[in-house]
Amino acid sequence: MFAVYATHAAPEAPLAALKIGERPEPDVPDGWVRVKVTHASLNRHDLFTLQGISGHPEGIPYPMILGNDAAGTLEDSTPVVVYPMMGSDDWRGDETLDPGWHIPSEFIHGTFADYTVVPRRNAIPLPESLSPLHASVLGTAWLTAYRALFSKSGLRPGETVLIQGATGGMATALIQLGRAAGFEVWATSRTEEGRTLATALGAHRTFSSNEPLPRKVRAVIDNIGLASWTHSVSSLARGGTLVMTGGTTGFDVPLNLLRLVADQLTVTGSIMGTLDDMKRMINLIARTGIQPEIGAVLPMERAEEAFRAMWEGRTHGKTVFTR
Ligand SMILES: NC(=O)c1ccc[n+]([C@@H]2O[C@H](COP(=O)([O-])OP(=O)(O)OC[C@H]3O[C@@H](n4cnc5c(N)ncnc54)[C@H](OP(=O)(O)O)[C@@H]3O)[C@@H](O)[C@H]2O)c1
């Protein structure tokens, strides 16, 4: 079948490991289903897979079909979206705490192909009001944004959240979800275009990266890491919460414990979300009519253009591949 895959780990030049061609069709284990992919969206994680960056000590077994997220149809034509968190058969409860959790393209093949194969519970039927195009972006960046905002930040409607970054898949999701939830949404961006996009998506105020804020905020959500860390910590009000969801610019950061102690700050990580989070988010999006920001839609055959744009920092919102 047609597939977009990584041939090996290429830490410095990830596009050198990107191949577009043919791969064998996946087997369908008992209790799993085959999804015919119609839409699949790109995540920074796909660049990490090409670079060989993995949160799992076992590493990535190449060649590996890329892609975490997809929407498509089951054999009986039911439209579905893939919930990407998979794990141990006997795990019950919060999927993000399962020691064996993983997402497509880490141990099993990903979604950038004619077909992807997932446990039956991971294929969520789409409500009528949600298109497969919009559903295809929800699995990773949007799910993480939902959990960070609604389970981890401690925010109540009316309180102020600072989103670090504006153009990214997760940043746009945070701005759109935060606005719909009734938070006062502030966002930073390195560029004027990013700040304009943030405003268009519902941010109440925007700032340049690392610009001092007019007042401190109840919560900050940061997926940038090293480049924004100091600003994130210093922007928190007493008792505030910093939710770290990524480290695009680096994970090793300086930390002065005095600020944490004296101002009673909470710093927490957040990763992906539960199946219930995903279903609740789908309901929220279907009910509020949020249209996830999609910067580009292109045939999967042209995946290399999109990978290059993300590597060079030229994407905004989500990029969707169609089949
Ligand atoms: N915890 C989780 O479960 C989870 C899930 C999904 C993603 N992530 C992580 O979250 C991060 C963002 O993912 P994404 O898919 O949203 O990526 P993306 O679409 O490439 O977005 C990159 C974001 O980083 C900002 N940024 C600031 N400084 C940057 C720099 N020097 N280089 C590149 N970007 C910079 C950009 O903001 P401006 O352009 O507006 O400045 C933009 O908002 C990644 O590290 C990813 O691994 C974590």
CSV table of C-alpha atoms and ligand atoms in Angstrom, one decimal:
chain,number,residue,atom,x,y,z
A,1,MET,CA,0.0,0.0,0.0
A,2,PHE,CA,1.0,3.7,-0.4
A,3,ALA,CA,2.8,5.0,2.7
A,4,VAL,CA,5.0,7.8,4.0
A,5,TYR,CA,7.7,6.4,6.2
A,6,ALA,CA,11.0,6.9,8.0
A,7,THR,CA,13.9,4.7,6.9
A,8,HIS,CA,16.3,5.4,9.8
A,9,ALA,CA,17.1,8.0,12.4
A,10,ALA,CA,18.5,11.2,11.0
A,11,PRO,CA,19.0,13.6,13.9
A,12,GLU,CA,20.5,16.5,12.0
A,13,ALA,CA,18.7,16.2,8.7
A,14,PRO,CA,15.4,14.5,9.3
A,15,LEU,CA,14.2,14.9,5.7
A,16,ALA,CA,17.0,12.5,4.6
A,17,ALA,CA,15.1,9.7,6.3
A,18,LEU,CA,11.7,10.5,4.8
A,19,LYS,CA,10.5,8.1,2.1
A,20,ILE,CA,7.3,8.1,0.1
A,21,GLY,CA,6.6,4.7,-1.5
A,22,GLU,CA,5.1,1.3,-0.9
A,23,ARG,CA,4.9,-0.7,2.4
A,24,PRO,CA,3.1,-4.0,3.1
A,25,GLU,CA,-0.5,-3.8,4.3
A,26,PRO,CA,-0.8,-4.2,8.1
A,27,ASP,CA,-2.2,-7.4,9.6
A,28,VAL,CA,-5.4,-6.9,11.7
A,29,PRO,CA,-5.0,-8.6,15.1
A,30,ASP,CA,-8.1,-9.9,16.9
A,31,GLY,CA,-10.0,-7.1,18.5
A,32,TRP,CA,-8.4,-4.5,16.2
A,33,VAL,CA,-9.9,-2.7,13.2
A,34,ARG,CA,-8.6,-1.5,9.8
A,35,VAL,CA,-9.2,2.1,9.1
A,36,LYS,CA,-9.1,3.3,5.5
A,37,VAL,CA,-7.4,6.7,6.0
A,38,THR,CA,-9.0,9.6,4.2
A,39,HIS,CA,-7.3,12.4,6.2
A,40,ALA,CA,-4.2,12.4,8.4
A,41,SER,CA,-2.5,15.3,10.1
A,42,LEU,CA,1.1,16.2,10.7
A,43,ASN,CA,2.6,16.7,14.2
A,44,ARG,CA,6.1,17.8,15.3
A,45,HIS,CA,6.3,14.3,16.7
A,46,ASP,CA,6.6,13.1,13.1
A,47,LEU,CA,9.8,15.1,12.7
A,48,PHE,CA,11.0,13.6,16.0
A,49,THR,CA,10.4,10.1,14.6
A,50,LEU,CA,12.6,11.0,11.6
A,51,GLN,CA,15.3,12.3,14.0
A,52,GLY,CA,15.2,9.2,16.1
A,53,ILE,CA,13.9,11.1,19.2
A,54,SER,CA,11.7,8.8,21.2
A,55,GLY,CA,10.3,8.8,24.8
A,56,HIS,CA,10.7,5.0,24.9
A,57,PRO,CA,14.1,3.5,25.7
A,58,GLU,CA,13.6,0.7,23.2
A,59,GLY,CA,13.9,3.2,20.4
A,60,ILE,CA,12.0,3.1,17.0
A,61,PRO,CA,12.0,0.0,14.9
A,62,TYR,CA,12.7,1.3,11.4
A,63,PRO,CA,11.3,1.3,8.7
A,64,MET,CA,8.4,3.0,10.4
A,65,ILE,CA,5.3,4.4,8.7
A,66,LEU,CA,4.8,8.0,10.1
A,67,GLY,CA,1.7,9.7,11.4
A,68,ASN,CA,0.0,9.8,14.8
A,69,ASP,CA,-3.4,11.1,13.8
A,70,ALA,CA,-6.1,10.2,11.2
A,71,ALA,CA,-9.7,10.0,10.3
A,72,GLY,CA,-11.2,7.6,7.9
A,73,THR,CA,-13.7,4.8,7.5
A,74,LEU,CA,-14.1,1.3,8.8
A,75,GLU,CA,-14.9,-1.7,6.5
A,76,ASP,CA,-18.6,-1.0,6.9
A,77,SER,CA,-18.0,2.7,5.9
A,78,THR,CA,-18.6,4.1,9.4
A,79,PRO,CA,-16.6,7.4,9.6
A,80,VAL,CA,-14.2,7.4,12.5
A,81,VAL,CA,-11.3,9.3,14.1
A,82,VAL,CA,-8.3,7.6,15.7
A,83,TYR,CA,-7.7,8.0,19.4
A,84,PRO,CA,-3.9,7.6,19.3
A,85,MET,CA,-3.2,6.3,22.8
A,86,MET,CA,-2.6,2.5,22.9
A,87,GLY,CA,-1.2,0.4,25.7
A,88,SER,CA,-1.4,-2.7,27.8
A,89,ASP,CA,-4.5,-4.9,27.2
A,90,ASP,CA,-5.0,-5.2,31.0
A,91,TRP,CA,-4.6,-1.5,31.8
A,92,ARG,CA,-7.7,0.1,33.3
A,93,GLY,CA,-8.2,3.8,34.1
A,94,ASP,CA,-6.2,6.9,32.9
A,95,GLU,CA,-4.5,5.8,29.7
A,96,THR,CA,-1.8,8.4,30.1
A,97,LEU,CA,-0.6,6.6,33.3
A,98,ASP,CA,-0.3,3.2,31.6
A,99,PRO,CA,3.5,2.4,31.7
A,100,GLY,CA,3.0,0.7,28.3
A,101,TRP,CA,1.3,3.5,26.4
A,102,HIS,CA,2.4,4.5,23.0
A,103,ILE,CA,1.0,6.2,19.9
A,104,PRO,CA,1.1,5.2,16.2
A,105,SER,CA,4.6,5.4,14.6
A,106,GLU,CA,6.4,4.5,17.8
A,107,PHE,CA,6.0,0.7,18.0
A,108,ILE,CA,3.3,0.1,15.5
A,109,HIS,CA,2.9,1.7,12.1
A,110,GLY,CA,1.4,5.2,11.8
A,111,THR,CA,-1.4,6.8,9.9
A,112,PHE,CA,0.3,8.2,6.8
A,113,ALA,CA,-0.8,5.3,4.6
A,114,ASP,CA,-3.8,3.8,2.8
A,115,TYR,CA,-4.7,1.9,5.9
A,116,THR,CA,-3.9,2.1,9.6
A,117,VAL,CA,-4.8,-0.6,12.2
A,118,VAL,CA,-5.9,0.2,15.7
A,119,PRO,CA,-7.6,-1.5,18.7
A,120,ARG,CA,-11.4,-1.3,18.2
A,121,ARG,CA,-11.8,1.1,21.1
A,122,ASN,CA,-9.4,3.5,19.4
A,123,ALA,CA,-11.7,4.1,16.4
A,124,ILE,CA,-14.3,6.7,17.6
A,125,PRO,CA,-17.3,7.1,15.4
A,126,LEU,CA,-17.7,10.7,14.2
A,127,PRO,CA,-20.7,12.8,15.1
A,128,GLU,CA,-22.5,14.1,12.0
A,129,SER,CA,-21.5,17.7,12.6
A,130,LEU,CA,-17.7,16.9,12.6
A,131,SER,CA,-16.0,16.5,9.2
A,132,PRO,CA,-13.2,14.0,8.8
A,133,LEU,CA,-11.0,16.9,7.8
A,134,HIS,CA,-11.4,18.6,11.2
A,135,ALA,CA,-11.5,15.3,13.1
A,136,SER,CA,-8.1,14.3,11.6
A,137,VAL,CA,-6.3,17.0,13.7
A,138,LEU,CA,-7.8,16.1,17.1
A,139,GLY,CA,-5.8,13.1,18.2
A,140,THR,CA,-2.5,14.5,19.4
A,141,ALA,CA,-2.0,18.3,19.6
A,142,TRP,CA,-5.7,19.0,20.2
A,143,LEU,CA,-6.1,16.2,22.8
A,144,THR,CA,-3.0,17.4,24.6
A,145,ALA,CA,-4.3,21.0,24.6
A,146,TYR,CA,-7.7,19.9,25.9
A,147,ARG,CA,-6.2,18.0,28.9
A,148,ALA,CA,-3.7,20.7,29.7
A,149,LEU,CA,-6.4,23.3,29.8
A,150,PHE,CA,-9.2,21.4,31.5
A,151,SER,CA,-7.5,18.8,33.7
A,152,LYS,CA,-4.1,20.2,34.5
A,153,SER,CA,-4.2,24.0,34.6
A,154,GLY,CA,-6.7,24.5,37.4
A,155,LEU,CA,-8.2,27.4,35.4
A,156,ARG,CA,-11.8,28.5,36.0
A,157,PRO,CA,-13.8,30.5,33.4
A,158,GLY,CA,-12.9,34.2,33.5
A,159,GLU,CA,-9.3,33.5,34.6
A,160,THR,CA,-6.3,34.4,32.5
A,161,VAL,CA,-4.1,31.8,30.7
A,162,LEU,CA,-0.9,32.6,28.8
A,163,ILE,CA,-0.3,30.4,25.8
A,164,GLN,CA,3.4,30.3,24.8
A,165,GLY,CA,3.5,30.3,20.9
A,166,ALA,CA,0.7,31.0,18.5
A,167,THR,CA,1.3,29.4,15.1
A,168,GLY,CA,1.7,25.8,16.2
A,169,GLY,CA,-0.8,22.9,16.0
A,170,MET,CA,-1.1,22.8,19.8
A,171,ALA,CA,-0.9,26.6,20.3
A,172,THR,CA,-3.8,27.2,17.9
A,173,ALA,CA,-5.8,24.4,19.7
A,174,LEU,CA,-5.1,26.0,23.1
A,175,ILE,CA,-6.2,29.4,21.9
A,176,GLN,CA,-9.4,28.1,20.3
A,177,LEU,CA,-10.3,25.8,23.2
A,178,GLY,CA,-9.4,28.4,25.8
A,179,ARG,CA,-11.5,31.1,24.1
A,180,ALA,CA,-14.5,28.7,23.8
A,181,ALA,CA,-14.1,27.8,27.5
A,182,GLY,CA,-14.4,31.4,28.7
A,183,PHE,CA,-10.8,31.9,29.8
A,184,GLU,CA,-9.1,35.2,29.1
A,185,VAL,CA,-6.6,34.1,26.5
A,186,TRP,CA,-3.2,35.7,26.1
A,187,ALA,CA,-0.7,34.4,23.6
A,188,THR,CA,2.9,35.0,22.6
A,189,SER,CA,4.5,34.7,19.2
A,190,ARG,CA,7.9,35.3,17.6
A,191,THR,CA,6.2,37.0,14.6
A,192,GLU,CA,3.6,39.6,13.8
A,193,GLU,CA,1.9,37.0,11.6
A,194,GLY,CA,1.7,34.7,14.6
A,195,ARG,CA,0.2,37.4,16.8
A,196,THR,CA,-2.3,38.3,14.1
A,197,LEU,CA,-3.3,34.7,13.8
A,198,ALA,CA,-3.7,34.4,17.6
A,199,THR,CA,-6.1,37.3,17.6
A,200,ALA,CA,-8.1,35.9,14.7
A,201,LEU,CA,-8.5,32.7,16.6
A,202,GLY,CA,-9.8,34.4,19.7
A,203,ALA,CA,-6.8,35.5,21.8
A,204,HIS,CA,-7.8,38.6,23.9
A,205,ARG,CA,-4.2,40.0,24.0
A,206,THR,CA,-0.9,39.0,22.3
A,207,PHE,CA,2.7,39.7,23.0
A,208,SER,CA,6.1,39.2,21.5
A,209,SER,CA,8.0,36.1,22.7
A,210,ASN,CA,9.4,36.8,26.2
A,211,GLU,CA,7.9,40.3,26.4
A,212,PRO,CA,7.1,41.2,30.0
A,213,LEU,CA,3.3,41.0,30.7
A,214,PRO,CA,1.2,43.9,32.1
A,215,ARG,CA,0.2,41.6,35.0
A,216,LYS,CA,0.8,38.1,36.2
A,217,VAL,CA,-1.5,35.2,35.1
A,218,ARG,CA,-3.2,32.3,36.8
A,219,ALA,CA,-1.8,29.7,34.4
A,220,VAL,CA,0.7,29.3,31.6
A,221,ILE,CA,0.8,26.5,29.0
A,222,ASP,CA,4.1,26.0,27.4
A,223,ASN,CA,5.2,23.6,24.7
A,224,ILE,CA,8.3,25.5,23.6
A,225,GLY,CA,10.6,24.7,26.5
A,226,LEU,CA,14.0,26.3,27.0
A,227,ALA,CA,13.3,29.4,24.9
A,228,SER,CA,10.2,30.4,26.9
A,229,TRP,CA,10.7,28.7,30.3
A,230,THR,CA,12.0,31.7,32.2
A,231,HIS,CA,9.2,33.9,30.9
A,232,SER,CA,6.6,31.3,31.8
A,233,VAL,CA,7.8,31.0,35.4
A,234,SER,CA,8.1,34.7,35.9
A,235,SER,CA,4.6,35.3,34.4
A,236,LEU,CA,2.8,33.3,37.0
A,237,ALA,CA,0.8,34.9,39.8
A,238,ARG,CA,1.1,33.6,43.3
A,239,GLY,CA,-0.4,30.1,43.5
A,240,GLY,CA,-0.3,29.8,39.7
A,241,THR,CA,0.2,26.7,37.6
A,242,LEU,CA,2.6,26.2,34.7
A,243,VAL,CA,1.7,23.2,32.5
A,244,MET,CA,4.6,22.0,30.3
A,245,THR,CA,3.4,20.0,27.3
A,246,GLY,CA,6.6,20.0,25.2
A,247,GLY,CA,10.1,21.2,24.7
A,248,THR,CA,10.6,22.1,21.1
A,249,THR,CA,13.6,24.3,21.9
A,250,GLY,CA,15.0,22.1,24.7
A,251,PHE,CA,14.1,20.3,27.9
A,252,ASP,CA,17.1,21.3,30.1
A,253,VAL,CA,16.0,24.5,31.9
A,254,PRO,CA,17.3,26.6,34.8
A,255,LEU,CA,15.1,26.6,37.9
A,256,ASN,CA,15.3,28.9,41.0
A,257,LEU,CA,13.4,27.0,43.7
A,258,LEU,CA,12.9,30.1,45.8
A,259,ARG,CA,10.3,31.5,43.4
A,260,LEU,CA,8.5,28.1,43.5
A,261,VAL,CA,8.5,28.0,47.3
A,262,ALA,CA,7.7,31.7,48.0
A,263,ASP,CA,5.0,32.0,45.4
A,264,GLN,CA,3.6,28.5,45.8
A,265,LEU,CA,3.8,27.8,42.1
A,266,THR,CA,2.8,24.4,40.6
A,267,VAL,CA,4.8,23.2,37.7
A,268,THR,CA,3.3,20.1,36.0
A,269,GLY,CA,3.8,18.1,32.9
A,270,SER,CA,0.9,16.9,30.7
A,271,ILE,CA,0.9,14.3,28.0
A,272,MET,CA,-1.8,13.4,25.5
A,273,GLY,CA,-5.2,12.6,27.1
A,274,THR,CA,-7.6,9.9,28.0
A,275,LEU,CA,-10.2,8.3,25.7
A,276,ASP,CA,-12.8,10.1,27.8
A,277,ASP,CA,-10.9,13.4,27.2
A,278,MET,CA,-11.0,12.8,23.5
A,279,LYS,CA,-14.7,12.0,23.5
A,280,ARG,CA,-15.5,15.1,25.6
A,281,MET,CA,-13.4,17.3,23.3
A,282,ILE,CA,-15.2,15.9,20.3
A,283,ASN,CA,-18.5,16.8,21.9
A,284,LEU,CA,-17.3,20.2,22.8
A,285,ILE,CA,-16.1,20.9,19.3
A,286,ALA,CA,-19.3,19.5,17.7
A,287,ARG,CA,-21.5,21.6,20.1
A,288,THR,CA,-19.6,24.9,20.0
A,289,GLY,CA,-18.8,24.7,16.2
A,290,ILE,CA,-15.1,25.3,16.8
A,291,GLN,CA,-13.3,25.0,13.4
A,292,PRO,CA,-9.8,23.8,14.2
A,293,GLU,CA,-7.3,26.0,12.5
A,294,ILE,CA,-5.9,24.1,9.4
A,295,GLY,CA,-3.1,26.0,7.6
A,296,ALA,CA,-2.7,23.6,4.7
A,297,VAL,CA,-4.4,20.6,3.1
A,298,LEU,CA,-2.5,18.6,0.5
A,299,PRO,CA,-2.4,15.1,-1.0
A,300,MET,CA,-0.3,12.7,1.0
A,301,GLU,CA,1.9,12.2,-2.0
A,302,ARG,CA,3.2,15.8,-1.3
A,303,ALA,CA,4.0,15.0,2.3
A,304,GLU,CA,7.7,16.1,1.9
A,305,GLU,CA,6.7,19.7,1.3
A,306,ALA,CA,4.8,19.8,4.6
A,307,PHE,CA,7.6,18.1,6.5
A,308,ARG,CA,10.0,20.7,5.1
A,309,ALA,CA,7.7,23.6,6.0
A,310,MET,CA,7.5,22.3,9.6
A,311,TRP,CA,11.2,21.8,9.8
A,312,GLU,CA,11.8,25.3,8.6
A,313,GLY,CA,9.1,26.7,10.9
A,314,ARG,CA,6.7,27.8,8.1
A,315,THR,CA,3.5,25.9,9.1
A,316,HIS,CA,0.6,27.4,11.0
A,317,GLY,CA,-2.2,25.5,12.7
A,318,LYS,CA,-2.5,22.0,11.5
A,319,THR,CA,-1.4,20.5,8.2
A,320,VAL,CA,-3.7,17.7,6.8
A,321,PHE,CA,-2.8,15.1,4.2
A,322,THR,CA,-5.7,13.7,2.1
A,323,ARG,CA,-5.9,10.2,0.5
B,1,LIG,N1,2.7,16.5,25.7
B,1,LIG,C1,2.1,16.0,24.6
B,1,LIG,O1,1.4,15.0,24.7
B,1,LIG,C2,2.4,16.6,23.2
B,1,LIG,C3,1.5,16.4,22.2
B,1,LIG,C4,1.7,17.1,21.0
B,1,LIG,C5,2.8,17.8,20.9
B,1,LIG,N2,3.7,17.9,21.9
B,1,LIG,C6,4.9,18.8,21.8
B,1,LIG,O2,4.5,20.2,21.6
B,1,LIG,C7,5.4,20.9,20.8
B,1,LIG,C8,4.6,21.6,19.7
B,1,LIG,O3,4.0,20.6,18.9
B,1,LIG,P1,3.2,21.2,17.6
B,1,LIG,O4,2.8,19.9,16.8
B,1,LIG,O5,2.2,22.2,18.0
B,1,LIG,O6,4.5,21.9,16.8
B,1,LIG,P2,4.4,23.0,15.7
B,1,LIG,O7,3.1,23.0,15.0
B,1,LIG,O8,5.7,23.0,14.9
B,1,LIG,O9,4.5,24.4,16.6
B,1,LIG,C9,5.7,24.9,17.1
B,1,LIG,C10,5.3,26.0,18.1
B,1,LIG,O10,6.5,26.5,18.8
B,1,LIG,C11,6.6,27.9,18.8
B,1,LIG,N3,8.0,28.2,18.8
B,1,LIG,C12,8.6,29.2,19.6
B,1,LIG,N4,9.9,29.2,19.4
B,1,LIG,C13,10.2,28.3,18.5
B,1,LIG,C14,11.4,27.9,17.9
B,1,LIG,N5,12.6,28.4,18.2
B,1,LIG,N6,11.3,26.9,16.9
B,1,LIG,C15,10.1,26.3,16.6
B,1,LIG,N7,8.9,26.7,17.2
B,1,LIG,C16,9.0,27.6,18.1
B,1,LIG,C17,5.8,28.3,17.6
B,1,LIG,O11,5.2,29.6,17.9
B,1,LIG,P3,5.4,30.9,17.1
B,1,LIG,O12,5.7,30.5,15.7
B,1,LIG,O13,4.0,31.6,17.2
B,1,LIG,O14,6.4,31.7,17.8
B,1,LIG,C18,4.7,27.3,17.5
B,1,LIG,O15,3.6,27.6,18.3
B,1,LIG,C19,6.4,19.9,20.3
B,1,LIG,O16,7.6,19.9,21.1
B,1,LIG,C20,5.7,18.5,20.5
B,1,LIG,O17,6.5,17.4,20.6
B,1,LIG,C21,3.5,17.3,23.1
